[in-house]
Protein backbone atom coordinates (compact mmCIF):
# COMPACT_ATOMS: atom_id res chain seq x y z
CA UNK A 1 0.00 0.00 0.00
CA UNK A 2 1.01 3.63 -0.31
CA UNK A 3 2.89 5.00 2.71
CA UNK A 4 0.77 7.09 5.09
CA UNK A 5 1.91 9.71 7.54
CA UNK A 6 0.64 9.97 11.11
CA UNK A 7 -1.94 12.64 10.28
CA UNK A 8 -3.42 10.57 7.45
CA UNK A 9 -3.71 7.51 9.72
CA UNK A 10 -5.32 9.46 12.57
CA UNK A 11 -7.75 11.13 10.16
CA UNK A 12 -8.83 7.79 8.66
CA UNK A 13 -10.76 6.36 11.63
CA UNK A 14 -14.50 6.08 11.02
CA UNK A 15 -15.82 4.28 14.08
CA UNK A 16 -14.22 5.88 17.12
CA UNK A 17 -14.09 9.27 18.78
CA UNK A 18 -11.64 11.93 17.69
CA UNK A 19 -10.09 11.63 21.15
CA UNK A 20 -9.38 7.94 20.66
CA UNK A 21 -8.02 8.54 17.15
CA UNK A 22 -5.63 11.09 18.61
CA UNK A 23 -4.44 8.71 21.32
CA UNK A 24 -3.71 5.73 19.04
CA UNK A 25 -0.15 4.43 19.27
CA UNK A 26 0.93 4.32 15.63
CA UNK A 27 2.98 1.49 14.12
CA UNK A 28 6.60 2.18 13.24
CA UNK A 29 8.93 0.81 10.55
CA UNK A 30 6.09 -0.36 8.32
CA UNK A 31 7.31 -2.21 5.18
CA UNK A 32 4.68 -0.44 3.09
CA UNK A 33 5.26 -2.13 -0.32
CA UNK A 34 4.51 -5.59 1.11
CA UNK A 35 1.52 -4.56 3.21
CA UNK A 36 -1.98 -4.78 1.73
CA UNK A 37 -3.47 -3.03 4.74
CA UNK A 38 -2.20 -1.91 8.13
CA UNK A 39 -3.20 -3.89 11.17
CA UNK A 40 -1.76 -3.56 14.66
CA UNK A 41 -2.41 -3.95 18.36
CA UNK A 42 -1.87 -0.87 20.51
CA UNK A 43 1.21 -1.76 22.60
CA UNK A 44 0.02 0.58 25.36
CA UNK A 45 -3.51 -0.87 25.35
CA UNK A 46 -3.40 -4.47 24.10
CA UNK A 47 -7.18 -4.73 24.06
CA UNK A 48 -7.23 -2.13 21.32
CA UNK A 49 -6.42 -2.89 17.71
CA UNK A 50 -6.56 -0.93 14.50
CA UNK A 51 -6.98 -1.57 10.80
CA UNK A 52 -6.21 0.98 8.09
CA UNK A 53 -7.38 -0.26 4.69
CA UNK A 54 -6.84 1.30 1.24
CA UNK A 55 -10.25 2.47 0.08
CA UNK A 56 -10.47 3.87 -3.44
CA UNK A 57 -8.20 6.92 -3.56
CA UNK A 58 -8.23 7.11 0.25
CA UNK A 59 -8.00 4.86 3.32
CA UNK A 60 -10.50 3.76 5.97
CA UNK A 61 -9.36 3.23 9.55
CA UNK A 62 -11.21 0.99 12.01
CA UNK A 63 -10.86 0.89 15.75
CA UNK A 64 -11.36 -2.65 17.07
CA UNK A 65 -11.51 -4.37 20.44
CA UNK A 66 -9.61 -7.60 20.95
CA UNK A 67 -11.49 -10.25 22.91
CA UNK A 68 -9.69 -12.02 25.75
CA UNK A 69 -8.23 -15.42 24.82
CA UNK A 70 -10.97 -17.88 23.96
CA UNK A 71 -11.83 -20.90 26.03
CA UNK A 72 -13.06 -23.32 23.45
CA UNK A 73 -12.89 -26.98 22.65
CA UNK A 74 -11.52 -26.02 19.26
CA UNK A 75 -7.78 -26.35 19.04
CA UNK A 76 -7.29 -24.21 15.97
CA UNK A 77 -9.12 -21.59 14.02
CA UNK A 78 -8.72 -19.84 10.71
CA UNK A 79 -8.07 -16.15 10.18
CA UNK A 80 -11.10 -14.52 8.59
CA UNK A 81 -8.88 -12.31 6.46
CA UNK A 82 -5.82 -14.25 5.28
CA UNK A 83 -7.17 -17.82 5.81
CA UNK A 84 -4.11 -18.85 7.82
CA UNK A 85 -4.90 -21.64 10.29
CA UNK A 86 -3.61 -20.89 13.78
CA UNK A 87 -3.59 -22.49 17.19
CA UNK A 88 -6.27 -20.83 19.30
CA UNK A 89 -3.82 -18.55 21.08
CA UNK A 90 -2.72 -17.00 17.79
CA UNK A 91 -6.15 -16.04 16.55
CA UNK A 92 -8.31 -13.40 18.24
CA UNK A 93 -11.88 -12.19 17.96
CA UNK A 94 -11.76 -8.52 16.97
CA UNK A 95 -14.92 -6.48 17.26
CA UNK A 96 -15.65 -3.05 15.86
CA UNK A 97 -18.49 -0.63 16.40
CA UNK A 98 -20.42 -0.09 13.19
CA UNK A 99 -19.96 3.39 11.77
CA UNK A 100 -23.55 4.43 11.05
CA UNK A 101 -26.88 4.56 12.83
CA UNK A 102 -26.80 0.98 14.10
CA UNK A 103 -23.33 1.58 15.55
CA UNK A 104 -24.66 4.48 17.56
CA UNK A 105 -27.25 2.04 18.88
CA UNK A 106 -24.46 -0.20 20.09
CA UNK A 107 -24.27 -2.58 17.14
CA UNK A 108 -20.86 -4.20 16.63
CA UNK A 109 -19.35 -6.64 14.20
CA UNK A 110 -16.68 -9.21 14.96
CA UNK A 111 -14.34 -11.51 13.10
CA UNK A 112 -11.56 -13.94 14.02
CA UNK A 113 -8.24 -12.68 12.68
CA UNK A 114 -4.51 -13.38 13.21
CA UNK A 115 -3.90 -12.16 16.78
CA UNK A 116 -1.08 -9.85 15.62
CA UNK A 117 -3.06 -8.67 12.56
CA UNK A 118 0.02 -9.45 10.45
CA UNK A 119 -2.00 -11.12 7.68
CA UNK A 120 0.11 -9.59 4.88
CA UNK A 121 3.21 -11.21 6.40
CA UNK A 122 1.54 -14.62 6.74
CA UNK A 123 0.29 -14.54 3.16
CA UNK A 124 3.83 -13.84 1.95
CA UNK A 125 5.41 -16.51 4.16
CA UNK A 126 7.37 -13.92 6.16
CA UNK A 127 5.64 -15.28 9.24
CA UNK A 128 4.59 -18.89 9.68
CA UNK A 129 1.80 -20.33 11.75
CA UNK A 130 2.85 -23.04 14.22
CA UNK A 131 0.17 -25.45 13.03
CA UNK A 132 -0.01 -27.30 9.69
CA UNK A 133 -1.83 -25.52 6.88
CA UNK A 134 -4.28 -27.06 4.43
CA UNK A 135 -2.74 -27.59 1.02
CA UNK A 136 -3.53 -24.70 -1.30
CA UNK A 137 -2.69 -24.22 -4.93
CA UNK A 138 -3.38 -20.49 -5.09
CA UNK A 139 -0.64 -18.14 -6.21
CA UNK A 140 0.51 -15.31 -3.96
CA UNK A 141 -1.49 -12.84 -6.08
CA UNK A 142 -4.61 -14.96 -5.70
CA UNK A 143 -4.11 -15.28 -1.95
CA UNK A 144 -3.65 -11.52 -1.63
CA UNK A 145 -6.77 -10.90 -3.75
CA UNK A 146 -8.82 -13.29 -1.60
CA UNK A 147 -7.59 -11.55 1.57
CA UNK A 148 -8.31 -8.09 0.19
CA UNK A 149 -11.81 -9.21 -0.72
CA UNK A 150 -12.48 -10.47 2.82
CA UNK A 151 -11.07 -7.32 4.41
CA UNK A 152 -13.13 -5.17 2.04
CA UNK A 153 -16.31 -7.02 2.98
CA UNK A 154 -15.61 -6.54 6.69
CA UNK A 155 -15.00 -2.81 6.18
CA UNK A 156 -18.17 -2.49 4.10
CA UNK A 157 -20.19 -4.08 6.88
CA UNK A 158 -18.62 -1.76 9.49
CA UNK A 159 -19.42 1.18 7.21
CA UNK A 160 -22.94 -0.23 6.80
CA UNK A 161 -22.74 0.15 3.04
CA UNK A 162 -23.91 -3.44 2.68
ZN1 LIG B 1 -4.68 -13.30 9.05
XYZ file of C-alpha atoms and ligand atoms in Angstrom:
163
model
C 0.000 0.000 0.000
C 1.007 3.630 -0.312
C 2.889 5.001 2.715
C 0.768 7.091 5.087
C 1.908 9.711 7.542
C 0.638 9.974 11.110
C -1.941 12.644 10.283
C -3.416 10.568 7.455
C -3.705 7.513 9.720
C -5.320 9.465 12.572
C -7.752 11.133 10.161
C -8.832 7.789 8.662
C -10.762 6.365 11.634
C -14.500 6.078 11.019
C -15.822 4.281 14.079
C -14.215 5.881 17.117
C -14.091 9.271 18.783
C -11.640 11.929 17.690
C -10.088 11.633 21.152
C -9.377 7.941 20.661
C -8.024 8.539 17.153
C -5.632 11.089 18.611
C -4.442 8.709 21.321
C -3.708 5.735 19.037
C -0.148 4.435 19.266
C 0.929 4.319 15.632
C 2.978 1.495 14.115
C 6.601 2.183 13.241
C 8.931 0.807 10.551
C 6.086 -0.364 8.321
C 7.306 -2.215 5.184
C 4.677 -0.438 3.090
C 5.259 -2.134 -0.317
C 4.507 -5.586 1.105
C 1.520 -4.556 3.209
C -1.980 -4.776 1.731
C -3.465 -3.031 4.742
C -2.196 -1.909 8.127
C -3.198 -3.890 11.174
C -1.759 -3.558 14.656
C -2.408 -3.954 18.360
C -1.872 -0.873 20.514
C 1.213 -1.764 22.601
C 0.019 0.576 25.362
C -3.505 -0.867 25.354
C -3.402 -4.474 24.095
C -7.184 -4.734 24.063
C -7.231 -2.127 21.324
C -6.424 -2.886 17.708
C -6.555 -0.931 14.502
C -6.975 -1.566 10.799
C -6.215 0.977 8.092
C -7.377 -0.257 4.695
C -6.843 1.296 1.239
C -10.255 2.471 0.077
C -10.471 3.872 -3.441
C -8.202 6.925 -3.555
C -8.229 7.111 0.254
C -8.000 4.864 3.320
C -10.497 3.763 5.967
C -9.361 3.230 9.552
C -11.209 0.992 12.009
C -10.861 0.888 15.753
C -11.361 -2.651 17.073
C -11.506 -4.367 20.439
C -9.606 -7.600 20.946
C -11.492 -10.245 22.907
C -9.685 -12.022 25.752
C -8.233 -15.423 24.821
C -10.966 -17.882 23.962
C -11.828 -20.896 26.031
C -13.055 -23.323 23.453
C -12.886 -26.983 22.654
C -11.522 -26.023 19.261
C -7.776 -26.348 19.041
C -7.294 -24.214 15.975
C -9.115 -21.594 14.025
C -8.717 -19.843 10.709
C -8.072 -16.150 10.175
C -11.101 -14.522 8.588
C -8.880 -12.314 6.461
C -5.816 -14.254 5.276
C -7.170 -17.819 5.807
C -4.107 -18.851 7.824
C -4.902 -21.639 10.288
C -3.613 -20.894 13.784
C -3.585 -22.492 17.187
C -6.270 -20.832 19.297
C -3.823 -18.545 21.080
C -2.723 -17.002 17.792
C -6.151 -16.037 16.545
C -8.309 -13.400 18.241
C -11.877 -12.193 17.961
C -11.764 -8.524 16.970
C -14.919 -6.483 17.263
C -15.654 -3.054 15.862
C -18.486 -0.632 16.404
C -20.418 -0.090 13.194
C -19.961 3.385 11.772
C -23.555 4.427 11.053
C -26.879 4.558 12.829
C -26.801 0.984 14.102
C -23.335 1.577 15.554
C -24.662 4.482 17.560
C -27.254 2.045 18.884
C -24.463 -0.204 20.085
C -24.268 -2.581 17.138
C -20.858 -4.199 16.634
C -19.348 -6.640 14.200
C -16.676 -9.211 14.959
C -14.343 -11.509 13.101
C -11.565 -13.936 14.018
C -8.236 -12.676 12.676
C -4.511 -13.383 13.213
C -3.895 -12.161 16.782
C -1.078 -9.853 15.623
C -3.058 -8.674 12.556
C 0.020 -9.450 10.446
C -1.997 -11.116 7.678
C 0.109 -9.592 4.883
C 3.210 -11.207 6.402
C 1.537 -14.625 6.742
C 0.291 -14.542 3.157
C 3.835 -13.840 1.952
C 5.409 -16.515 4.156
C 7.372 -13.918 6.159
C 5.642 -15.277 9.235
C 4.590 -18.887 9.678
C 1.795 -20.335 11.752
C 2.846 -23.036 14.215
C 0.174 -25.449 13.028
C -0.007 -27.298 9.686
C -1.833 -25.519 6.885
C -4.281 -27.060 4.431
C -2.735 -27.587 1.023
C -3.534 -24.702 -1.300
C -2.692 -24.220 -4.932
C -3.382 -20.487 -5.085
C -0.638 -18.135 -6.210
C 0.505 -15.309 -3.964
C -1.486 -12.842 -6.079
C -4.613 -14.965 -5.700
C -4.114 -15.281 -1.951
C -3.653 -11.522 -1.632
C -6.766 -10.901 -3.753
C -8.822 -13.290 -1.598
C -7.593 -11.554 1.567
C -8.308 -8.093 0.188
C -11.811 -9.208 -0.718
C -12.480 -10.472 2.819
C -11.068 -7.321 4.406
C -13.132 -5.171 2.038
C -16.314 -7.023 2.978
C -15.608 -6.540 6.685
C -14.996 -2.805 6.178
C -18.174 -2.492 4.099
C -20.190 -4.077 6.879
C -18.623 -1.764 9.488
C -19.422 1.176 7.207
C -22.944 -0.231 6.802
C -22.736 0.148 3.043
C -23.911 -3.442 2.680
Zn -4.681 -13.301 9.054
